[in-house]
Amino acid sequence: MTICAVYVQFFASSCPKPVVTTCEYISRRGIDIKGIILNNYDRTSLMHRDNKLMIEQLTDVSVVAVVEKDGGNIDIDVDKLKGLYKEVIL
C-alpha cells in the first residue's frame, strides 16, 4: 500500500520552521508528501513569498497552491489537484 499526503499549513507565522519540521516528521514515517498548500497566505508580503521559496528548498516538496488571507478558494487547477492523488492505492 502506498501512503501519500498533501500537507496543508496555516501560514500565519513569519517562520517556515513549522512547515519544514512537520514535513520532516511525515517523511520519516514513510508518508510521501505530494505537495504543500499554504493557508492564510499574503501574496503582497515579501516575507510570505520568501518563506514559500524557503519551504520548497528546505523540504524538496512543491507548494502546489495557496489560499489567500481571508480567502475561501484554493488557488489550484482541478486536474493538477487530482494528479496529486493519482498514485494512491487503497
PDB file of N, CA, C and O in Angstrom, residues 1-82:
ATOM      1  N   MET A   1       0.833  -1.163   0.000  1.00  0.00           N
ATOM      2  CA  MET A   1       0.000   0.000   0.000  1.00  0.00           C
ATOM      3  C   MET A   1       0.890   1.243   0.000  1.00  0.00           C
ATOM      4  O   MET A   1       1.882   1.308   0.710  1.00  0.00           O
ATOM      5  N   THR A   2       0.509   2.235  -0.776  1.00  0.00           N
ATOM      6  CA  THR A   2       1.214   3.494  -0.828  1.00  0.00           C
ATOM      7  C   THR A   2       0.457   4.520   0.009  1.00  0.00           C
ATOM      8  O   THR A   2      -0.742   4.676  -0.141  1.00  0.00           O
ATOM      9  N   ILE A   3       1.156   5.200   0.884  1.00  0.00           N
ATOM     10  CA  ILE A   3       0.536   6.243   1.687  1.00  0.00           C
ATOM     11  C   ILE A   3       1.089   7.579   1.221  1.00  0.00           C
ATOM     12  O   ILE A   3       2.300   7.779   1.184  1.00  0.00           O
ATOM     13  N   CYS A   4       0.182   8.485   0.846  1.00  0.00           N
ATOM     14  CA  CYS A   4       0.578   9.797   0.366  1.00  0.00           C
ATOM     15  C   CYS A   4      -0.202  10.861   1.124  1.00  0.00           C
ATOM     16  O   CYS A   4      -1.257  10.588   1.688  1.00  0.00           O
ATOM     17  N   ALA A   5       0.311  12.068   1.094  1.00  0.00           N
ATOM     18  CA  ALA A   5      -0.373  13.169   1.768  1.00  0.00           C
ATOM     19  C   ALA A   5      -0.161  14.459   1.004  1.00  0.00           C
ATOM     20  O   ALA A   5       0.863  14.651   0.365  1.00  0.00           O
ATOM     21  N   VAL A   6      -1.145  15.319   1.069  1.00  0.00           N
ATOM     22  CA  VAL A   6      -0.994  16.707   0.683  1.00  0.00           C
ATOM     23  C   VAL A   6      -1.097  17.469   1.990  1.00  0.00           C
ATOM     24  O   VAL A   6      -2.091  17.375   2.707  1.00  0.00           O
ATOM     25  N   TYR A   7      -0.069  18.178   2.332  1.00  0.00           N
ATOM     26  CA  TYR A   7       0.036  18.832   3.627  1.00  0.00           C
ATOM     27  C   TYR A   7      -0.481  20.263   3.525  1.00  0.00           C
ATOM     28  O   TYR A   7      -0.049  21.029   2.678  1.00  0.00           O
ATOM     29  N   VAL A   8      -1.428  20.632   4.386  1.00  0.00           N
ATOM     30  CA  VAL A   8      -1.983  21.985   4.431  1.00  0.00           C
ATOM     31  C   VAL A   8      -1.490  22.666   5.703  1.00  0.00           C
ATOM     32  O   VAL A   8      -1.633  22.130   6.804  1.00  0.00           O
ATOM     33  N   GLN A   9      -0.901  23.831   5.553  1.00  0.00           N
ATOM     34  CA  GLN A   9      -0.345  24.556   6.686  1.00  0.00           C
ATOM     35  C   GLN A   9      -1.028  25.896   6.851  1.00  0.00           C
ATOM     36  O   GLN A   9      -1.130  26.664   5.911  1.00  0.00           O
ATOM     37  N   PHE A  10      -1.513  26.179   8.055  1.00  0.00           N
ATOM     38  CA  PHE A  10      -1.997  27.517   8.393  1.00  0.00           C
ATOM     39  C   PHE A  10      -0.767  28.402   8.476  1.00  0.00           C
ATOM     40  O   PHE A  10       0.112  28.183   9.294  1.00  0.00           O
ATOM     41  N   PHE A  11      -0.685  29.372   7.599  1.00  0.00           N
ATOM     42  CA  PHE A  11       0.551  30.119   7.386  1.00  0.00           C
ATOM     43  C   PHE A  11       0.458  31.535   7.947  1.00  0.00           C
ATOM     44  O   PHE A  11       0.570  32.510   7.235  1.00  0.00           O
ATOM     45  N   ALA A  12       0.214  31.661   9.233  1.00  0.00           N
ATOM     46  CA  ALA A  12       0.130  32.987   9.840  1.00  0.00           C
ATOM     47  C   ALA A  12       1.480  33.429  10.388  1.00  0.00           C
ATOM     48  O   ALA A  12       1.689  34.600  10.625  1.00  0.00           O
ATOM     49  N   SER A  13       2.373  32.501  10.569  1.00  0.00           N
ATOM     50  CA  SER A  13       3.657  32.843  11.173  1.00  0.00           C
ATOM     51  C   SER A  13       4.626  33.405  10.140  1.00  0.00           C
ATOM     52  O   SER A  13       4.442  33.271   8.938  1.00  0.00           O
ATOM     53  N   SER A  14       5.654  34.026  10.639  1.00  0.00           N
ATOM     54  CA  SER A  14       6.668  34.592   9.758  1.00  0.00           C
ATOM     55  C   SER A  14       7.847  33.641   9.608  1.00  0.00           C
ATOM     56  O   SER A  14       8.901  34.029   9.136  1.00  0.00           O
ATOM     57  N   CYS A  15       7.665  32.406  10.002  1.00  0.00           N
ATOM     58  CA  CYS A  15       8.762  31.444  10.009  1.00  0.00           C
ATOM     59  C   CYS A  15       8.340  30.150   9.305  1.00  0.00           C
ATOM     60  O   CYS A  15       7.286  29.600   9.607  1.00  0.00           O
ATOM     61  N   PRO A  16       9.161  29.645   8.390  1.00  0.00           N
ATOM     62  CA  PRO A  16       8.822  28.398   7.707  1.00  0.00           C
ATOM     63  C   PRO A  16       9.109  27.145   8.542  1.00  0.00           C
ATOM     64  O   PRO A  16       8.792  26.042   8.131  1.00  0.00           O
ATOM     65  N   LYS A  17       9.688  27.317   9.737  1.00  0.00           N
ATOM     66  CA  LYS A  17      10.109  26.178  10.547  1.00  0.00           C
ATOM     67  C   LYS A  17       8.998  25.163  10.833  1.00  0.00           C
ATOM     68  O   LYS A  17       9.233  23.965  10.724  1.00  0.00           O
ATOM     69  N   PRO A  18       7.758  25.582  11.196  1.00  0.00           N
ATOM     70  CA  PRO A  18       6.718  24.574  11.454  1.00  0.00           C
ATOM     71  C   PRO A  18       6.409  23.707  10.237  1.00  0.00           C
ATOM     72  O   PRO A  18       6.166  22.511  10.369  1.00  0.00           O
ATOM     73  N   VAL A  19       6.446  24.301   9.065  1.00  0.00           N
ATOM     74  CA  VAL A  19       6.182  23.538   7.840  1.00  0.00           C
ATOM     75  C   VAL A  19       7.311  22.548   7.597  1.00  0.00           C
ATOM     76  O   VAL A  19       7.072  21.371   7.314  1.00  0.00           O
ATOM     77  N   VAL A  20       8.533  23.015   7.717  1.00  0.00           N
ATOM     78  CA  VAL A  20       9.700  22.172   7.461  1.00  0.00           C
ATOM     79  C   VAL A  20       9.760  21.009   8.450  1.00  0.00           C
ATOM     80  O   VAL A  20       9.969  19.857   8.056  1.00  0.00           O
ATOM     81  N   THR A  21       9.540  21.286   9.736  1.00  0.00           N
ATOM     82  CA  THR A  21       9.619  20.210  10.728  1.00  0.00           C
ATOM     83  C   THR A  21       8.473  19.210  10.574  1.00  0.00           C
ATOM     84  O   THR A  21       8.679  18.009  10.749  1.00  0.00           O
ATOM     85  N   THR A  22       7.294  19.684  10.214  1.00  0.00           N
ATOM     86  CA  THR A  22       6.169  18.766  10.006  1.00  0.00           C
ATOM     87  C   THR A  22       6.413  17.891   8.793  1.00  0.00           C
ATOM     88  O   THR A  22       6.138  16.682   8.816  1.00  0.00           O
ATOM     89  N   CYS A  23       6.940  18.457   7.728  1.00  0.00           N
ATOM     90  CA  CYS A  23       7.262  17.655   6.542  1.00  0.00           C
ATOM     91  C   CYS A  23       8.317  16.600   6.860  1.00  0.00           C
ATOM     92  O   CYS A  23       8.213  15.458   6.411  1.00  0.00           O
ATOM     93  N   GLU A  24       9.306  16.969   7.642  1.00  0.00           N
ATOM     94  CA  GLU A  24      10.339  16.011   8.051  1.00  0.00           C
ATOM     95  C   GLU A  24       9.715  14.882   8.870  1.00  0.00           C
ATOM     96  O   GLU A  24      10.008  13.709   8.664  1.00  0.00           O
ATOM     97  N   TYR A  25       8.844  15.223   9.795  1.00  0.00           N
ATOM     98  CA  TYR A  25       8.167  14.227  10.628  1.00  0.00           C
ATOM     99  C   TYR A  25       7.337  13.265   9.772  1.00  0.00           C
ATOM    100  O   TYR A  25       7.401  12.046   9.946  1.00  0.00           O
ATOM    101  N   ILE A  26       6.564  13.822   8.850  1.00  0.00           N
ATOM    102  CA  ILE A  26       5.719  12.992   7.973  1.00  0.00           C
ATOM    103  C   ILE A  26       6.581  12.066   7.114  1.00  0.00           C
ATOM    104  O   ILE A  26       6.305  10.873   6.989  1.00  0.00           O
ATOM    105  N   SER A  27       7.636  12.611   6.541  1.00  0.00           N
ATOM    106  CA  SER A  27       8.516  11.822   5.662  1.00  0.00           C
ATOM    107  C   SER A  27       9.200  10.686   6.418  1.00  0.00           C
ATOM    108  O   SER A  27       9.343   9.583   5.896  1.00  0.00           O
ATOM    109  N   ARG A  28       9.621  10.940   7.649  1.00  0.00           N
ATOM    110  CA  ARG A  28      10.286   9.901   8.447  1.00  0.00           C
ATOM    111  C   ARG A  28       9.357   8.744   8.797  1.00  0.00           C
ATOM    112  O   ARG A  28       9.816   7.673   9.153  1.00  0.00           O
ATOM    113  N   ARG A  29       8.074   8.977   8.677  1.00  0.00           N
ATOM    114  CA  ARG A  29       7.096   7.913   8.917  1.00  0.00           C
ATOM    115  C   ARG A  29       6.730   7.180   7.633  1.00  0.00           C
ATOM    116  O   ARG A  29       5.809   6.381   7.598  1.00  0.00           O
ATOM    117  N   GLY A  30       7.456   7.461   6.561  1.00  0.00           N
ATOM    118  CA  GLY A  30       7.255   6.747   5.306  1.00  0.00           C
ATOM    119  C   GLY A  30       6.084   7.243   4.479  1.00  0.00           C
ATOM    120  O   GLY A  30       5.633   6.553   3.569  1.00  0.00           O
ATOM    121  N   ILE A  31       5.611   8.434   4.780  1.00  0.00           N
ATOM    122  CA  ILE A  31       4.493   9.003   4.024  1.00  0.00           C
ATOM    123  C   ILE A  31       5.057   9.962   2.985  1.00  0.00           C
ATOM    124  O   ILE A  31       5.820  10.873   3.312  1.00  0.00           O
ATOM    125  N   ASP A  32       4.693   9.751   1.740  1.00  0.00           N
ATOM    126  CA  ASP A  32       5.151  10.577   0.627  1.00  0.00           C
ATOM    127  C   ASP A  32       4.294  11.834   0.549  1.00  0.00           C
ATOM    128  O   ASP A  32       3.086  11.756   0.374  1.00  0.00           O
ATOM    129  N   ILE A  33       4.911  12.994   0.693  1.00  0.00           N
ATOM    130  CA  ILE A  33       4.187  14.255   0.614  1.00  0.00           C
ATOM    131  C   ILE A  33       4.145  14.699  -0.844  1.00  0.00           C
ATOM    132  O   ILE A  33       5.174  14.932  -1.461  1.00  0.00           O
ATOM    133  N   LYS A  34       2.955  14.790  -1.380  1.00  0.00           N
ATOM    134  CA  LYS A  34       2.770  15.151  -2.787  1.00  0.00           C
ATOM    135  C   LYS A  34       2.803  16.650  -3.018  1.00  0.00           C
ATOM    136  O   LYS A  34       3.051  17.102  -4.126  1.00  0.00           O
ATOM    137  N   GLY A  35       2.521  17.422  -1.996  1.00  0.00           N
ATOM    138  CA  GLY A  35       2.533  18.867  -2.149  1.00  0.00           C
ATOM    139  C   GLY A  35       2.125  19.549  -0.861  1.00  0.00           C
ATOM    140  O   GLY A  35       1.595  18.931   0.047  1.00  0.00           O
ATOM    141  N   ILE A  36       2.405  20.841  -0.816  1.00  0.00           N
ATOM    142  CA  ILE A  36       2.071  21.659   0.337  1.00  0.00           C
ATOM    143  C   ILE A  36       1.088  22.732  -0.107  1.00  0.00           C
ATOM    144  O   ILE A  36       1.263  23.340  -1.166  1.00  0.00           O
ATOM    145  N   ILE A  37       0.063  22.963   0.704  1.00  0.00           N
ATOM    146  CA  ILE A  37      -0.884  24.044   0.471  1.00  0.00           C
ATOM    147  C   ILE A  37      -0.753  25.006   1.640  1.00  0.00           C
ATOM    148  O   ILE A  37      -0.905  24.613   2.796  1.00  0.00           O
ATOM    149  N   LEU A  38      -0.435  26.255   1.326  1.00  0.00           N
ATOM    150  CA  LEU A  38      -0.303  27.266   2.368  1.00  0.00           C
ATOM    151  C   LEU A  38      -1.611  28.025   2.510  1.00  0.00           C
ATOM    152  O   LEU A  38      -2.148  28.540   1.528  1.00  0.00           O
ATOM    153  N   ASN A  39      -2.098  28.097   3.729  1.00  0.00           N
ATOM    154  CA  ASN A  39      -3.342  28.786   4.040  1.00  0.00           C
ATOM    155  C   ASN A  39      -3.014  30.136   4.671  1.00  0.00           C
ATOM    156  O   ASN A  39      -1.962  30.303   5.275  1.00  0.00           O
ATOM    157  N   ASN A  40      -3.895  31.112   4.506  1.00  0.00           N
ATOM    158  CA  ASN A  40      -3.713  32.438   5.093  1.00  0.00           C
ATOM    159  C   ASN A  40      -2.491  33.136   4.502  1.00  0.00           C
ATOM    160  O   ASN A  40      -1.775  33.856   5.176  1.00  0.00           O
ATOM    161  N   TYR A  41      -2.254  32.918   3.218  1.00  0.00           N
ATOM    162  CA  TYR A  41      -1.076  33.414   2.513  1.00  0.00           C
ATOM    163  C   TYR A  41      -1.335  34.812   1.974  1.00  0.00           C
ATOM    164  O   TYR A  41      -2.401  35.099   1.428  1.00  0.00           O
ATOM    165  N   ASP A  42      -0.363  35.689   2.107  1.00  0.00           N
ATOM    166  CA  ASP A  42      -0.463  37.066   1.619  1.00  0.00           C
ATOM    167  C   ASP A  42       0.561  37.271   0.513  1.00  0.00           C
ATOM    168  O   ASP A  42       1.756  37.400   0.780  1.00  0.00           O
ATOM    169  N   ARG A  43       0.088  37.312  -0.725  1.00  0.00           N
ATOM    170  CA  ARG A  43       0.985  37.475  -1.884  1.00  0.00           C
ATOM    171  C   ARG A  43       1.730  38.798  -1.874  1.00  0.00           C
ATOM    172  O   ARG A  43       2.776  38.932  -2.507  1.00  0.00           O
ATOM    173  N   THR A  44       1.198  39.803  -1.189  1.00  0.00           N
ATOM    174  CA  THR A  44       1.858  41.113  -1.157  1.00  0.00           C
ATOM    175  C   THR A  44       2.984  41.165  -0.132  1.00  0.00           C
ATOM    176  O   THR A  44       3.768  42.109  -0.119  1.00  0.00           O
ATOM    177  N   SER A  45       3.078  40.152   0.717  1.00  0.00           N
ATOM    178  CA  SER A  45       4.108  40.119   1.756  1.00  0.00           C
ATOM    179  C   SER A  45       5.395  39.508   1.214  1.00  0.00           C
ATOM    180  O   SER A  45       5.416  38.345   0.801  1.00  0.00           O
ATOM    181  N   LEU A  46       6.454  40.293   1.249  1.00  0.00           N
ATOM    182  CA  LEU A  46       7.764  39.784   0.832  1.00  0.00           C
ATOM    183  C   LEU A  46       8.170  38.596   1.692  1.00  0.00           C
ATOM    184  O   LEU A  46       8.720  37.613   1.198  1.00  0.00           O
ATOM    185  N   MET A  47       7.863  38.659   2.994  1.00  0.00           N
ATOM    186  CA  MET A  47       8.217  37.574   3.905  1.00  0.00           C
ATOM    187  C   MET A  47       7.487  36.278   3.518  1.00  0.00           C
ATOM    188  O   MET A  47       8.091  35.211   3.511  1.00  0.00           O
ATOM    189  N   HIS A  48       6.210  36.361   3.188  1.00  0.00           N
ATOM    190  CA  HIS A  48       5.462  35.166   2.796  1.00  0.00           C
ATOM    191  C   HIS A  48       6.014  34.582   1.495  1.00  0.00           C
ATOM    192  O   HIS A  48       6.162  33.360   1.373  1.00  0.00           O
ATOM    193  N   ARG A  49       6.314  35.444   0.527  1.00  0.00           N
ATOM    194  CA  ARG A  49       6.859  34.945  -0.746  1.00  0.00           C
ATOM    195  C   ARG A  49       8.222  34.285  -0.531  1.00  0.00           C
ATOM    196  O   ARG A  49       8.509  33.231  -1.101  1.00  0.00           O
ATOM    197  N   ASP A  50       9.072  34.898   0.294  1.00  0.00           N
ATOM    198  CA  ASP A  50      10.381  34.320   0.581  1.00  0.00           C
ATOM    199  C   ASP A  50      10.241  33.010   1.354  1.00  0.00           C
ATOM    200  O   ASP A  50      10.935  32.034   1.054  1.00  0.00           O
ATOM    201  N   ASN A  51       9.340  32.977   2.334  1.00  0.00           N
ATOM    202  CA  ASN A  51       9.143  31.746   3.109  1.00  0.00           C
ATOM    203  C   ASN A  51       8.632  30.612   2.229  1.00  0.00           C
ATOM    204  O   ASN A  51       9.015  29.458   2.417  1.00  0.00           O
ATOM    205  N   LYS A  52       7.785  30.927   1.263  1.00  0.00           N
ATOM    206  CA  LYS A  52       7.295  29.909   0.333  1.00  0.00           C
ATOM    207  C   LYS A  52       8.472  29.278  -0.421  1.00  0.00           C
ATOM    208  O   LYS A  52       8.567  28.050  -0.536  1.00  0.00           O
ATOM    209  N   LEU A  53       9.378  30.106  -0.898  1.00  0.00           N
ATOM    210  CA  LEU A  53      10.565  29.584  -1.594  1.00  0.00           C
ATOM    211  C   LEU A  53      11.456  28.776  -0.660  1.00  0.00           C
ATOM    212  O   LEU A  53      11.959  27.714  -1.029  1.00  0.00           O
ATOM    213  N   MET A  54      11.641  29.277   0.560  1.00  0.00           N
ATOM    214  CA  MET A  54      12.470  28.557   1.536  1.00  0.00           C
ATOM    215  C   MET A  54      11.863  27.203   1.885  1.00  0.00           C
ATOM    216  O   MET A  54      12.579  26.210   2.020  1.00  0.00           O
ATOM    217  N   ILE A  55      10.540  27.150   2.036  1.00  0.00           N
ATOM    218  CA  ILE A  55       9.860  25.886   2.334  1.00  0.00           C
ATOM    219  C   ILE A  55      10.129  24.872   1.231  1.00  0.00           C
ATOM    220  O   ILE A  55      10.457  23.717   1.489  1.00  0.00           O
ATOM    221  N   GLU A  56      10.014  25.311  -0.022  1.00  0.00           N
ATOM    222  CA  GLU A  56      10.255  24.396  -1.147  1.00  0.00           C
ATOM    223  C   GLU A  56      11.706  23.932  -1.178  1.00  0.00           C
ATOM    224  O   GLU A  56      11.976  22.753  -1.423  1.00  0.00           O
ATOM    225  N   GLN A  57      12.638  24.828  -0.910  1.00  0.00           N
ATOM    226  CA  GLN A  57      14.050  24.456  -0.927  1.00  0.00           C
ATOM    227  C   GLN A  57      14.415  23.517   0.226  1.00  0.00           C
ATOM    228  O   GLN A  57      15.162  22.557   0.034  1.00  0.00           O
ATOM    229  N   LEU A  58      13.900  23.794   1.407  1.00  0.00           N
ATOM    230  CA  LEU A  58      14.271  23.003   2.580  1.00  0.00           C
ATOM    231  C   LEU A  58      13.567  21.647   2.652  1.00  0.00           C
ATOM    232  O   LEU A  58      14.105  20.705   3.241  1.00  0.00           O
ATOM    233  N   THR A  59      12.374  21.550   2.077  1.00  0.00           N
ATOM    234  CA  THR A  59      11.625  20.290   2.159  1.00  0.00           C
ATOM    235  C   THR A  59      11.739  19.457   0.895  1.00  0.00           C
ATOM    236  O   THR A  59      11.433  18.280   0.901  1.00  0.00           O
ATOM    237  N   ASP A  60      12.135  20.066  -0.204  1.00  0.00           N
ATOM    238  CA  ASP A  60      12.149  19.400  -1.509  1.00  0.00           C
ATOM    239  C   ASP A  60      10.739  18.978  -1.926  1.00  0.00           C
ATOM    240  O   ASP A  60      10.558  17.990  -2.631  1.00  0.00           O
ATOM    241  N   VAL A  61       9.732  19.716  -1.440  1.00  0.00           N
ATOM    242  CA  VAL A  61       8.330  19.482  -1.769  1.00  0.00           C
ATOM    243  C   VAL A  61       7.772  20.788  -2.337  1.00  0.00           C
ATOM    244  O   VAL A  61       8.019  21.854  -1.777  1.00  0.00           O
ATOM    245  N   SER A  62       7.019  20.697  -3.406  1.00  0.00           N
ATOM    246  CA  SER A  62       6.450  21.889  -4.030  1.00  0.00           C
ATOM    247  C   SER A  62       5.261  22.427  -3.252  1.00  0.00           C
ATOM    248  O   SER A  62       4.443  21.660  -2.751  1.00  0.00           O
ATOM    249  N   VAL A  63       5.182  23.749  -3.161  1.00  0.00           N
ATOM    250  CA  VAL A  63       3.952  24.388  -2.696  1.00  0.00           C
ATOM    251  C   VAL A  63       3.037  24.391  -3.914  1.00  0.00           C
ATOM    252  O   VAL A  63       3.278  25.098  -4.885  1.00  0.00           O
ATOM    253  N   VAL A  64       2.014  23.548  -3.876  1.00  0.00           N
ATOM    254  CA  VAL A  64       1.159  23.344  -5.053  1.00  0.00           C
ATOM    255  C   VAL A  64       0.026  24.344  -5.136  1.00  0.00           C
ATOM    256  O   VAL A  64      -0.568  24.516  -6.198  1.00  0.00           O
ATOM    257  N   ALA A  65      -0.266  25.009  -4.012  1.00  0.00           N
ATOM    258  CA  ALA A  65      -1.346  26.000  -4.011  1.00  0.00           C
ATOM    259  C   ALA A  65      -1.263  26.850  -2.765  1.00  0.00           C
ATOM    260  O   ALA A  65      -0.599  26.490  -1.783  1.00  0.00           O
ATOM    261  N   VAL A  66      -1.937  27.983  -2.841  1.00  0.00           N
ATOM    262  CA  VAL A  66      -2.075  28.840  -1.669  1.00  0.00           C
ATOM    263  C   VAL A  66      -3.536  29.260  -1.551  1.00  0.00           C
ATOM    264  O   VAL A  66      -4.265  29.294  -2.540  1.00  0.00           O
ATOM    265  N   VAL A  67      -3.927  29.539  -0.332  1.00  0.00           N
ATOM    266  CA  VAL A  67      -5.238  30.134  -0.066  1.00  0.00           C
ATOM    267  C   VAL A  67      -4.940  31.508   0.513  1.00  0.00           C
ATOM    268  O   VAL A  67      -4.224  31.626   1.503  1.00  0.00           O
ATOM    269  N   GLU A  68      -5.458  32.530  -0.144  1.00  0.00           N
ATOM    270  CA  GLU A  68      -5.191  33.902   0.281  1.00  0.00           C
ATOM    271  C   GLU A  68      -5.719  34.159   1.688  1.00  0.00           C
ATOM    272  O   GLU A  68      -6.650  33.504   2.148  1.00  0.00           O
ATOM    273  N   LYS A  69      -5.142  35.134   2.344  1.00  0.00           N
ATOM    274  CA  LYS A  69      -5.611  35.558   3.658  1.00  0.00           C
ATOM    275  C   LYS A  69      -7.076  35.958   3.536  1.00  0.00           C
ATOM    276  O   LYS A  69      -7.439  36.715   2.633  1.00  0.00           O
ATOM    277  N   ASP A  70      -7.899  35.442   4.415  1.00  0.00           N
ATOM    278  CA  ASP A  70      -9.346  35.666   4.394  1.00  0.00           C
ATOM    279  C   ASP A  70      -9.992  35.164   3.105  1.00  0.00           C
ATOM    280  O   ASP A  70     -11.079  35.599   2.744  1.00  0.00           O
ATOM    281  N   GLY A  71      -9.313  34.275   2.409  1.00  0.00           N
ATOM    282  CA  GLY A  71      -9.847  33.723   1.162  1.00  0.00           C
ATOM    283  C   GLY A  71     -10.667  32.471   1.425  1.00  0.00           C
ATOM    284  O   GLY A  71     -10.512  31.800   2.436  1.00  0.00           O
ATOM    285  N   GLY A  72     -11.527  32.170   0.492  1.00  0.00           N
ATOM    286  CA  GLY A  72     -12.359  30.991   0.633  1.00  0.00           C
ATOM    287  C   GLY A  72     -12.077  29.957  -0.430  1.00  0.00           C
ATOM    288  O   GLY A  72     -12.584  28.845  -0.370  1.00  0.00           O
ATOM    289  N   ASN A  73     -11.260  30.297  -1.404  1.00  0.00           N
ATOM    290  CA  ASN A  73     -10.992  29.390  -2.517  1.00  0.00           C
ATOM    291  C   ASN A  73      -9.518  29.028  -2.570  1.00  0.00           C
ATOM    292  O   ASN A  73      -8.648  29.848  -2.297  1.00  0.00           O
ATOM    293  N   ILE A  74      -9.287  27.798  -2.982  1.00  0.00           N
ATOM    294  CA  ILE A  74      -7.915  27.335  -3.153  1.00  0.00           C
ATOM    295  C   ILE A  74      -7.460  27.685  -4.566  1.00  0.00           C
ATOM    296  O   ILE A  74      -8.226  27.564  -5.524  1.00  0.00           O
ATOM    297  N   ASP A  75      -6.238  28.123  -4.683  1.00  0.00           N
ATOM    298  CA  ASP A  75      -5.686  28.556  -5.963  1.00  0.00           C
ATOM    299  C   ASP A  75      -4.931  27.394  -6.617  1.00  0.00           C
ATOM    300  O   ASP A  75      -3.713  27.333  -6.564  1.00  0.00           O
ATOM    301  N   ILE A  76      -5.702  26.447  -7.209  1.00  0.00           N
ATOM    302  CA  ILE A  76      -5.079  25.307  -7.882  1.00  0.00           C
ATOM    303  C   ILE A  76      -6.027  24.783  -8.948  1.00  0.00           C
ATOM    304  O   ILE A  76      -7.242  24.765  -8.774  1.00  0.00           O
ATOM    305  N   ASP A  77      -5.450  24.358 -10.049  1.00  0.00           N
ATOM    306  CA  ASP A  77      -6.216  23.745 -11.127  1.00  0.00           C
ATOM    307  C   ASP A  77      -6.738  22.382 -10.655  1.00  0.00           C
ATOM    308  O   ASP A  77      -6.010  21.619 -10.015  1.00  0.00           O
ATOM    309  N   VAL A  78      -7.987  22.098 -10.961  1.00  0.00           N
ATOM    310  CA  VAL A  78      -8.617  20.854 -10.502  1.00  0.00           C
ATOM    311  C   VAL A  78      -7.848  19.636 -11.003  1.00  0.00           C
ATOM    312  O   VAL A  78      -7.627  18.679 -10.256  1.00  0.00           O
ATOM    313  N   ASP A  79      -7.419  19.635 -12.257  1.00  0.00           N
ATOM    314  CA  ASP A  79      -6.679  18.490 -12.793  1.00  0.00           C
ATOM    315  C   ASP A  79      -5.328  18.319 -12.091  1.00  0.00           C
ATOM    316  O   ASP A  79      -4.877  17.196 -11.870  1.00  0.00           O
ATOM    317  N   LYS A  80      -4.693  19.430 -11.742  1.00  0.00           N
ATOM    318  CA  LYS A  80      -3.430  19.346 -11.003  1.00  0.00           C
ATOM    319  C   LYS A  80      -3.665  18.723  -9.622  1.00  0.00           C
ATOM    320  O   LYS A  80      -2.903  17.869  -9.182  1.00  0.00           O
ATOM    321  N   LEU A  81      -4.745  19.131  -8.970  1.00  0.00           N
ATOM    322  CA  LEU A  81      -5.070  18.573  -7.659  1.00  0.00           C
ATOM    323  C   LEU A  81      -5.377  17.083  -7.759  1.00  0.00           C
ATOM    324  O   LEU A  81      -4.892  16.282  -6.956  1.00  0.00           O
ATOM    325  N   LYS A  82      -6.143  16.685  -8.771  1.00  0.00           N
ATOM    326  CA  LYS A  82      -6.438  15.263  -8.976  1.00  0.00           C
ATOM    327  C   LYS A  82      -5.159  14.478  -9.227  1.00  0.00           C
ATOM    328  O   LYS A  82      -5.011  13.346  -8.765  1.00  0.00           O
TER     329      LYS A  82
END
